[in-house]
mmCIF file of C-alpha atoms in Angstrom:
data_model
loop_
_atom_site.group_PDB
_atom_site.id
_atom_site.type_symbol
_atom_site.label_atom_id
_atom_site.label_comp_id
_atom_site.label_asym_id
_atom_site.label_seq_id
_atom_site.Cartn_x
_atom_site.Cartn_y
_atom_site.Cartn_z
ATOM 1 C CA MET A 158 133.221 -31.992 16.297
ATOM 2 C CA ALA A 159 131.879 -36.417 15.721
ATOM 3 C CA LYS A 160 127.980 -36.148 16.953
ATOM 4 C CA ARG A 161 127.654 -38.278 20.235
ATOM 5 C CA PHE A 162 124.869 -40.815 19.510
ATOM 6 C CA ILE A 163 122.581 -41.139 23.273
ATOM 7 C CA GLY A 164 122.565 -45.066 24.305
ATOM 8 C CA SER A 165 125.832 -45.723 21.721
ATOM 9 C CA VAL A 166 127.961 -48.648 23.377
ATOM 10 C CA GLU A 167 130.360 -50.696 21.946
ATOM 11 C CA ASP A 168 129.539 -53.756 20.228
ATOM 12 C CA GLU A 169 131.332 -56.756 20.234
ATOM 13 C CA TRP A 170 132.386 -56.512 16.401
ATOM 14 C CA GLN A 171 135.187 -54.296 15.796
ATOM 15 C CA LEU A 172 135.935 -51.316 13.629
ATOM 16 C CA TYR A 173 138.282 -52.675 10.602
ATOM 17 C CA SER A 174 140.883 -50.137 8.900
ATOM 18 C CA ASP A 175 140.813 -48.325 6.040
ATOM 19 C CA ASN A 176 143.817 -49.909 4.687
ATOM 20 C CA PRO A 177 142.729 -51.581 1.126
ATOM 21 C CA GLU A 178 146.225 -53.699 1.539
ATOM 22 C CA ASP A 179 144.596 -55.011 5.498
ATOM 23 C CA TYR A 180 141.247 -56.798 2.416
ATOM 24 C CA THR A 181 141.541 -59.962 0.086
ATOM 25 C CA LEU A 182 138.938 -59.355 -2.028
ATOM 26 C CA GLY A 183 136.710 -62.718 -2.264
ATOM 27 C CA PRO A 184 134.490 -64.016 -5.085
ATOM 28 C CA SER A 185 131.206 -61.170 -5.843
ATOM 29 C CA ILE A 186 127.478 -62.108 -3.882
ATOM 30 C CA GLY A 187 125.727 -59.711 -5.574
ATOM 31 C CA PHE A 188 125.549 -56.640 -8.251
ATOM 32 C CA GLY A 189 124.016 -53.410 -9.646
ATOM 33 C CA ALA A 190 123.751 -50.562 -11.405
ATOM 34 C CA SER A 191 126.654 -48.626 -9.266
ATOM 35 C CA SER A 192 127.585 -51.407 -6.515
ATOM 36 C CA ILE A 193 129.333 -54.619 -6.576
ATOM 37 C CA VAL A 194 129.338 -56.479 -3.295
ATOM 38 C CA TYR A 195 131.875 -58.591 -3.131
ATOM 39 C CA SER A 196 132.904 -60.694 0.320
ATOM 40 C CA ALA A 197 135.943 -59.947 1.315
ATOM 41 C CA LEU A 198 138.296 -61.344 4.160
ATOM 42 C CA TYR A 199 140.118 -58.737 6.459
ATOM 43 C CA GLN A 200 143.715 -59.294 8.044
ATOM 44 C CA PRO A 201 145.701 -56.031 9.167
ATOM 45 C CA ARG A 202 148.480 -56.109 8.055
ATOM 46 C CA SER A 203 150.205 -55.729 11.587
ATOM 47 C CA SER A 204 148.751 -58.206 12.424
ATOM 48 C CA SER A 205 149.532 -61.076 10.364
ATOM 49 C CA GLY A 206 149.761 -63.977 12.590
ATOM 50 C CA SER A 207 145.321 -63.199 13.278
ATOM 51 C CA LYS A 208 142.678 -65.145 12.195
ATOM 52 C CA PRO A 209 141.473 -63.689 9.126
ATOM 53 C CA ILE A 210 137.802 -61.733 9.715
ATOM 54 C CA PRO A 211 135.078 -62.881 6.681
ATOM 55 C CA VAL A 212 133.403 -58.847 5.228
ATOM 56 C CA ALA A 213 130.933 -58.267 3.217
ATOM 57 C CA LEU A 214 132.734 -55.140 0.979
ATOM 58 C CA LYS A 215 130.775 -53.161 -0.837
ATOM 59 C CA VAL A 216 131.773 -51.265 -4.353
ATOM 60 C CA LEU A 217 129.982 -48.113 -5.777
ATOM 61 C CA ASP A 218 131.167 -46.234 -8.583
ATOM 62 C CA LEU A 219 130.602 -42.672 -7.918
ATOM 63 C CA ASP A 220 130.121 -41.533 -10.950
ATOM 64 C CA SER A 221 127.042 -43.557 -12.180
ATOM 65 C CA LEU A 222 125.306 -42.476 -9.721
ATOM 66 C CA PRO A 223 122.509 -39.899 -9.381
ATOM 67 C CA PRO A 224 122.819 -36.353 -7.386
ATOM 68 C CA HIS A 225 119.348 -37.358 -5.240
ATOM 69 C CA ALA A 226 121.303 -41.495 -4.901
ATOM 70 C CA LEU A 227 124.862 -39.878 -3.783
ATOM 71 C CA SER A 228 122.494 -38.093 -1.033
ATOM 72 C CA LEU A 229 120.851 -41.100 0.353
ATOM 73 C CA LEU A 230 124.434 -42.594 0.275
ATOM 74 C CA LYS A 231 126.110 -39.842 2.626
ATOM 75 C CA THR A 232 123.348 -40.318 4.533
ATOM 76 C CA GLU A 233 123.485 -43.948 4.983
ATOM 77 C CA THR A 234 127.150 -44.284 5.361
ATOM 78 C CA THR A 235 127.682 -41.306 7.957
ATOM 79 C CA LEU A 236 124.607 -42.865 9.713
ATOM 80 C CA MET A 237 126.246 -45.868 9.694
ATOM 81 C CA SER A 238 129.534 -45.057 10.836
ATOM 82 C CA LEU A 239 128.518 -42.804 13.935
ATOM 83 C CA SER A 240 126.264 -45.424 15.002
ATOM 84 C CA LYS A 241 127.247 -47.769 18.337
ATOM 85 C CA HIS A 242 124.028 -50.511 18.655
ATOM 86 C CA PRO A 243 124.663 -54.082 18.043
ATOM 87 C CA ASN A 244 121.322 -53.476 16.699
ATOM 88 C CA VAL A 245 121.490 -51.231 14.353
ATOM 89 C CA LEU A 246 124.207 -52.215 11.213
ATOM 90 C CA ARG A 247 127.740 -50.546 10.761
ATOM 91 C CA VAL A 248 130.044 -49.216 8.503
ATOM 92 C CA ARG A 249 133.477 -50.829 10.017
ATOM 93 C CA GLY A 250 135.745 -49.239 7.478
ATOM 94 C CA TYR A 251 135.594 -47.417 4.490
ATOM 95 C CA TRP A 252 137.599 -45.700 1.619
ATOM 96 C CA MET A 253 137.398 -44.217 -1.627
ATOM 97 C CA ASP A 254 139.858 -44.922 -4.928
ATOM 98 C CA GLY A 255 139.563 -43.271 -7.345
ATOM 99 C CA HIS A 256 135.733 -42.779 -7.866
ATOM 100 C CA LYS A 257 135.062 -45.392 -6.241
ATOM 101 C CA LEU A 258 133.968 -45.694 -2.807
ATOM 102 C CA TYR A 259 134.971 -49.534 -0.549
ATOM 103 C CA ILE A 260 132.557 -49.677 2.234
ATOM 104 C CA ALA A 261 133.326 -53.114 4.939
ATOM 105 C CA MET A 262 130.984 -54.101 6.584
ATOM 106 C CA ARG A 263 130.374 -56.905 9.483
ATOM 107 C CA LEU A 264 128.782 -60.012 6.984
ATOM 108 C CA MET A 265 125.110 -60.803 7.888
ATOM 109 C CA ASN A 266 125.807 -65.049 6.517
ATOM 110 C CA LYS A 267 121.661 -66.143 7.282
ATOM 111 C CA GLY A 268 120.043 -63.116 5.157
ATOM 112 C CA SER A 269 117.437 -61.436 6.313
ATOM 113 C CA ALA A 270 114.183 -62.580 8.845
ATOM 114 C CA ALA A 271 112.502 -61.937 4.555
ATOM 115 C CA ASP A 272 114.940 -64.942 3.322
ATOM 116 C CA VAL A 273 114.527 -66.341 5.976
ATOM 117 C CA MET A 274 110.458 -66.482 6.091
ATOM 118 C CA ARG A 275 110.435 -67.005 2.366
ATOM 119 C CA TYR A 276 112.651 -69.800 2.540
ATOM 120 C CA GLY A 277 112.054 -71.937 5.757
ATOM 121 C CA TRP A 278 108.290 -70.396 7.231
ATOM 122 C CA PRO A 279 106.656 -69.335 4.039
ATOM 123 C CA GLY A 280 102.927 -69.198 6.061
ATOM 124 C CA GLY A 281 104.782 -66.945 9.160
ATOM 125 C CA MET A 282 106.410 -67.908 11.829
ATOM 126 C CA GLU A 283 106.081 -68.560 15.778
ATOM 127 C CA GLU A 284 105.267 -66.409 18.415
ATOM 128 C CA ASP A 285 108.376 -66.442 20.112
ATOM 129 C CA VAL A 286 110.576 -66.431 17.022
ATOM 130 C CA ILE A 287 108.468 -64.178 16.207
ATOM 131 C CA ARG A 288 109.242 -61.607 19.791
ATOM 132 C CA CYS A 289 112.879 -62.599 19.743
ATOM 133 C CA ILE A 290 113.750 -60.349 16.156
ATOM 134 C CA LEU A 291 111.141 -57.748 17.168
ATOM 135 C CA SER A 292 112.993 -57.185 20.329
ATOM 136 C CA GLN A 293 116.181 -56.643 18.299
ATOM 137 C CA ALA A 294 114.740 -54.766 15.770
ATOM 138 C CA LEU A 295 112.426 -52.363 18.418
ATOM 139 C CA GLN A 296 115.885 -51.458 20.593
ATOM 140 C CA GLY A 297 118.167 -50.592 17.266
ATOM 141 C CA LEU A 298 114.955 -49.059 16.125
ATOM 142 C CA ASN A 299 114.590 -46.638 19.523
ATOM 143 C CA TYR A 300 118.313 -46.300 19.802
ATOM 144 C CA LEU A 301 117.690 -44.407 16.021
ATOM 145 C CA HIS A 302 115.095 -42.488 17.523
ATOM 146 C CA ILE A 303 116.151 -41.151 20.551
ATOM 147 C CA ASN A 304 118.959 -39.784 18.894
ATOM 148 C CA GLY A 305 117.239 -38.082 15.838
ATOM 149 C CA PHE A 306 116.331 -40.294 13.101
ATOM 150 C CA ILE A 307 113.436 -41.665 11.687
ATOM 151 C CA HIS A 308 114.325 -45.111 9.090
ATOM 152 C CA ARG A 309 111.190 -45.028 7.629
ATOM 153 C CA ASP A 310 111.323 -48.424 6.104
ATOM 154 C CA ILE A 311 111.585 -51.112 8.346
ATOM 155 C CA LYS A 312 110.229 -54.013 6.556
ATOM 156 C CA ALA A 313 111.065 -57.781 7.039
ATOM 157 C CA ALA A 314 113.708 -57.398 4.656
ATOM 158 C CA ASN A 315 116.002 -55.087 6.913
ATOM 159 C CA LEU A 316 115.788 -57.346 9.646
ATOM 160 C CA LEU A 317 119.268 -58.536 9.228
ATOM 161 C CA ILE A 318 120.324 -62.442 10.562
ATOM 162 C CA ASP A 319 123.692 -63.258 11.643
ATOM 163 C CA ASP A 320 125.105 -66.301 12.606
ATOM 164 C CA ASP A 321 124.506 -65.798 16.463
ATOM 165 C CA GLY A 322 121.190 -64.204 16.447
ATOM 166 C CA THR A 323 122.292 -61.549 16.201
ATOM 167 C CA VAL A 324 119.399 -59.175 14.528
ATOM 168 C CA LEU A 325 120.166 -55.586 13.578
ATOM 169 C CA LEU A 326 118.572 -52.461 11.292
ATOM 170 C CA GLY A 327 119.600 -52.628 7.812
ATOM 171 C CA ASP A 328 119.350 -50.732 4.573
ATOM 172 C CA LEU A 329 119.689 -46.970 6.208
ATOM 173 C CA GLY A 330 119.598 -44.727 2.943
ATOM 174 C CA VAL A 331 116.198 -43.193 3.409
ATOM 175 C CA ALA A 332 117.197 -42.814 6.714
ATOM 176 C CA ALA A 333 115.899 -38.931 7.872
ATOM 177 C CA ASN A 334 118.066 -36.940 10.588
ATOM 178 C CA LEU A 335 114.971 -34.753 12.355
ATOM 179 C CA ASP A 336 117.343 -31.756 13.305
ATOM 180 C CA GLU A 337 118.577 -31.507 9.902
ATOM 181 C CA SER A 338 115.803 -29.074 8.956
ATOM 182 C CA SER A 339 112.348 -28.301 10.246
ATOM 183 C CA SER A 340 110.139 -30.971 12.148
ATOM 184 C CA PRO A 341 108.397 -33.187 11.394
ATOM 185 C CA ARG A 342 108.949 -34.600 7.941
ATOM 186 C CA LYS A 343 107.310 -34.436 4.580
ATOM 187 C CA SER A 344 109.084 -35.907 2.073
ATOM 188 C CA PHE A 345 107.471 -39.452 0.619
ATOM 189 C CA VAL A 346 110.015 -42.142 1.034
ATOM 190 C CA GLY A 347 108.846 -46.213 1.537
ATOM 191 C CA THR A 348 107.871 -49.489 0.215
ATOM 192 C CA PRO A 349 103.960 -49.221 0.142
ATOM 193 C CA CYS A 350 102.969 -52.057 1.863
ATOM 194 C CA TRP A 351 104.629 -50.788 4.936
ATOM 195 C CA MET A 352 103.775 -47.237 4.206
ATOM 196 C CA ALA A 353 102.308 -44.574 7.387
ATOM 197 C CA PRO A 354 98.759 -43.036 6.557
ATOM 198 C CA GLU A 355 100.350 -40.026 7.370
ATOM 199 C CA LEU A 356 103.352 -40.028 5.586
ATOM 200 C CA ILE A 357 100.954 -41.157 2.381
ATOM 201 C CA GLN A 358 98.925 -38.228 2.318
ATOM 202 C CA GLY A 359 102.265 -35.576 2.572
ATOM 203 C CA GLN A 360 101.412 -35.252 5.922
ATOM 204 C CA GLN A 361 104.076 -33.842 8.640
ATOM 205 C CA TYR A 362 105.100 -36.965 10.454
ATOM 206 C CA ASP A 363 107.819 -38.144 12.681
ATOM 207 C CA ALA A 364 108.970 -41.269 13.935
ATOM 208 C CA ALA A 365 105.652 -42.773 14.597
ATOM 209 C CA ALA A 366 105.711 -43.750 11.141
ATOM 210 C CA ASP A 367 108.213 -45.995 11.496
ATOM 211 C CA ILE A 368 106.361 -47.780 14.380
ATOM 212 C CA TRP A 369 103.754 -48.102 11.904
ATOM 213 C CA SER A 370 105.685 -50.001 9.767
ATOM 214 C CA PHE A 371 106.786 -51.893 12.883
ATOM 215 C CA GLY A 372 103.063 -53.408 12.877
ATOM 216 C CA ILE A 373 102.876 -54.238 9.961
ATOM 217 C CA THR A 374 106.011 -55.914 9.822
ATOM 218 C CA ALA A 375 104.884 -57.571 12.942
ATOM 219 C CA LEU A 376 102.198 -59.135 10.812
ATOM 220 C CA GLU A 377 104.812 -59.451 8.059
ATOM 221 C CA LEU A 378 106.259 -61.890 10.468
ATOM 222 C CA ALA A 379 103.397 -63.983 11.071
ATOM 223 C CA GLN A 380 101.247 -64.068 7.936
ATOM 224 C CA GLY A 381 103.816 -64.497 5.666
ATOM 225 C CA ARG A 382 104.053 -61.692 3.533
ATOM 226 C CA PRO A 383 102.548 -58.136 4.838
ATOM 227 C CA PRO A 384 98.908 -56.560 3.915
ATOM 228 C CA ARG A 385 97.177 -56.192 1.025
ATOM 229 C CA SER A 386 100.676 -57.300 -0.714
ATOM 230 C CA ARG A 387 98.945 -58.856 -3.041
ATOM 231 C CA ASP A 388 96.903 -56.006 -4.854
ATOM 232 C CA SER A 389 99.034 -52.384 -7.549
ATOM 233 C CA SER A 390 100.824 -50.133 -4.938
ATOM 234 C CA GLN A 391 98.347 -47.549 -5.721
ATOM 235 C CA GLN A 392 95.367 -49.875 -4.598
ATOM 236 C CA VAL A 393 97.880 -50.568 -1.009
ATOM 237 C CA LEU A 394 98.167 -46.690 -0.674
ATOM 238 C CA LEU A 395 94.054 -46.018 -1.461
ATOM 239 C CA LYS A 396 93.453 -49.010 1.566
ATOM 240 C CA ILE A 397 95.763 -47.500 3.696
ATOM 241 C CA ILE A 398 94.212 -43.974 3.551
ATOM 242 C CA HIS A 399 90.577 -45.023 3.472
ATOM 243 C CA GLU A 400 90.023 -49.237 4.741
ATOM 244 C CA ALA A 401 90.451 -49.614 8.785
ATOM 245 C CA PRO A 402 93.631 -50.582 9.593
ATOM 246 C CA PRO A 403 95.146 -54.389 9.322
ATOM 247 C CA THR A 404 94.790 -56.193 12.529
ATOM 248 C CA LEU A 405 96.537 -60.252 13.975
ATOM 249 C CA THR A 406 94.636 -62.812 13.425
ATOM 250 C CA ARG A 407 94.933 -64.942 16.781
ATOM 251 C CA GLU A 408 93.906 -68.678 15.201
ATOM 252 C CA GLY A 409 93.233 -70.276 12.448
ATOM 253 C CA GLY A 410 96.237 -69.905 10.735
ATOM 254 C CA VAL A 411 99.308 -71.373 10.548
ATOM 255 C CA HIS A 412 100.606 -70.785 14.062
ATOM 256 C CA LYS A 413 97.936 -69.470 17.232
ATOM 257 C CA TYR A 414 99.102 -66.036 18.686
ATOM 258 C CA SER A 415 98.542 -64.053 22.142
ATOM 259 C CA ARG A 416 96.438 -61.540 22.763
ATOM 260 C CA ALA A 417 99.802 -59.432 24.094
ATOM 261 C CA PHE A 418 101.269 -59.353 19.918
ATOM 262 C CA LYS A 419 97.706 -59.260 19.253
ATOM 263 C CA GLU A 420 97.319 -55.751 21.472
ATOM 264 C CA MET A 421 101.374 -54.420 20.436
ATOM 265 C CA VAL A 422 100.115 -54.785 16.676
ATOM 266 C CA ASP A 423 96.393 -52.658 17.193
ATOM 267 C CA ASN A 424 98.510 -49.956 19.161
ATOM 268 C CA CYS A 425 101.318 -49.418 16.142
ATOM 269 C CA LEU A 426 98.118 -49.837 13.652
ATOM 270 C CA VAL A 427 96.488 -46.704 15.221
ATOM 271 C CA LYS A 428 95.891 -43.996 12.023
ATOM 272 C CA ASP A 429 96.650 -41.336 14.526
ATOM 273 C CA PRO A 430 100.573 -40.915 14.537
ATOM 274 C CA SER A 431 99.797 -38.834 18.298
ATOM 275 C CA ASN A 432 97.804 -41.874 19.848
ATOM 276 C CA ARG A 433 101.386 -44.634 19.138
ATOM 277 C CA PRO A 434 103.712 -45.275 21.772
ATOM 278 C CA THR A 435 106.927 -44.912 21.528
ATOM 279 C CA ALA A 436 109.392 -47.113 20.253
ATOM 280 C CA ALA A 437 110.584 -47.078 24.547
ATOM 281 C CA GLU A 438 107.693 -47.575 24.794
ATOM 282 C CA LEU A 439 106.716 -50.782 22.993
ATOM 283 C CA LEU A 440 109.490 -52.511 24.667
ATOM 284 C CA GLN A 441 108.206 -52.281 28.137
ATOM 285 C CA THR A 442 104.353 -54.199 27.143
ATOM 286 C CA PRO A 443 103.783 -57.547 27.784
ATOM 287 C CA PHE A 444 104.282 -58.966 24.853
ATOM 288 C CA PHE A 445 107.650 -58.389 25.052
ATOM 289 C CA LYS A 446 107.983 -59.097 28.533
ATOM 290 C CA SER A 447 108.861 -63.394 28.248
ATOM 291 C CA THR A 448 111.813 -62.281 24.822
ATOM 292 C CA LYS A 449 114.195 -64.458 25.158
ATOM 293 C CA ARG A 450 117.866 -64.478 24.687
ATOM 294 C CA LYS A 451 118.946 -63.866 21.042
ATOM 295 C CA SER A 452 120.949 -67.158 21.373
ATOM 296 C CA TYR A 453 116.699 -69.298 20.785
ATOM 297 C CA LEU A 454 116.889 -67.841 17.441
ATOM 298 C CA VAL A 455 119.651 -70.441 16.475
ATOM 299 C CA GLY A 456 118.340 -73.460 17.619
ATOM 300 C CA ALA A 457 114.561 -72.178 16.724
ATOM 301 C CA ILE A 458 115.150 -71.335 13.056
ATOM 302 C CA LEU A 459 118.821 -70.637 11.971
ATOM 303 C CA SER A 460 119.662 -74.248 12.270
ATOM 304 C CA LYS A 461 117.162 -75.588 10.253
ATOM 305 C CA TYR A 462 118.061 -72.556 7.681
ATOM 306 C CA LEU A 463 120.236 -74.349 5.047
ATOM 307 C CA LEU A 464 119.883 -71.834 2.293
ATOM 308 C CA VAL A 465 122.397 -68.609 2.775
ATOM 309 C CA VAL A 466 121.458 -66.237 1.702
ATOM 310 C CA LEU A 467 122.761 -62.103 1.810
ATOM 311 C CA SER A 468 120.534 -59.112 1.335
ATOM 312 C CA GLY A 469 120.053 -55.686 3.763
ATOM 313 C CA TYR A 470 123.367 -54.430 2.432
ATOM 314 C CA GLY A 471 121.623 -51.906 0.335
ATOM 315 C CA LEU A 472 120.523 -55.698 -2.380
ATOM 316 C CA THR A 473 116.931 -57.445 -3.371
ATOM 317 C CA LEU A 474 117.321 -60.426 -3.623
ATOM 318 C CA PHE A 475 116.320 -61.929 -7.038
ATOM 319 C CA ARG A 476 115.469 -65.236 -8.701
ATOM 320 C CA GLY A 477 117.974 -65.076 -11.547
ATOM 321 C CA SER A 478 121.189 -67.220 -13.324
ATOM 322 C CA SER A 479 123.420 -69.278 -12.278
ATOM 323 C CA SER A 480 126.474 -66.556 -11.867
ATOM 324 C CA PRO A 481 125.729 -63.934 -9.693
ATOM 325 C CA ARG A 482 128.176 -61.403 -12.495
ATOM 326 C CA ALA A 483 125.089 -62.149 -15.437
ATOM 327 C CA THR A 484 123.144 -59.839 -16.876
ATOM 328 C CA PRO A 485 119.804 -58.392 -15.457
ATOM 329 C CA GLY A 486 116.744 -60.142 -17.456
ATOM 330 C CA LYS A 487 119.017 -62.480 -18.926
ATOM 331 C CA ALA A 488 117.235 -64.534 -16.346
ATOM 332 C CA ARG A 489 117.478 -68.151 -16.890
ATOM 333 C CA LYS A 490 115.174 -71.324 -14.859
ATOM 334 C CA GLU A 491 117.830 -72.194 -13.063
ATOM 335 C CA PRO A 492 117.515 -71.739 -8.895
ATOM 336 C CA SER A 493 120.110 -69.445 -7.778
ATOM 337 C CA PHE A 494 120.607 -65.673 -6.994
ATOM 338 C CA LEU A 495 121.439 -62.716 -7.811
ATOM 339 C CA TYR A 496 121.509 -59.082 -5.405
ATOM 340 C CA MET A 497 120.092 -56.170 -7.656
ATOM 341 C CA PHE A 498 120.460 -52.591 -5.600
ATOM 342 C CA HIS A 499 117.565 -51.453 -4.434
#
């Protein structure tokens, strides 16, 4: 019996078929050790008169994946195919062809919040923009939490933005189901700058670890980089454990921020996870009361963002060779882009 997700909604994006003949493969837009991502057009043979839909098609060579990667892939594909929420990236179709797995997803033309910030707002974003991005991400995160999942890698690079201003949680490869075994969890996963103290110390953790990462992501969007990002990974981990939590500087930076924003961040970055708010509680805080509609992002940032990049489908953006098919490590000086598997 299929798992029913609490709070599921029918989003506005249709599912695609699992018939390979319904897809016209385009050029590759990214690659990794075990995968290639293509742009493609989806047009069902049964409705040839309909307008083709641009999609991202991720092709994975299962024979080249180690056992632990296969487990993460299974988790990601299952979660992304079952979930139904407008703020969680969903697998729209998938099929096997020999030892290759094909995964069809919505094409997110504007990349991630980190991409947008890196090329347009390197010093941080304005509060209204941050609020609009975080509100949508938090709704997706709340959906995962109430259904027993924790994301475990919340950061700006995993907040995908589409042309209409929709923000979706992506890269669910390290998400964990709290119901699969005795909860909370104890495994060590995540990205150092965003990791919660209890996770670093090997203590049991739950959805509250995502809330810490969410608070760090808020600071990342306000400052242009996460706290302690200039330190080595080992230094970051030690400072997260032994130093006071970072906080938002309201003035003195590129933009000024409200007291409500600072309070929201401080509430997320409490070292005792039992004292952190839930995602649902955060959505009710004063900071999110004045959230603008997603269309606000179109005029505020996307219309000014001319560089079209793609990341978040389990990929990382690198500067590299002028050819998207080039071999990693053969980088040239030309400003172009390669996409590598996490």
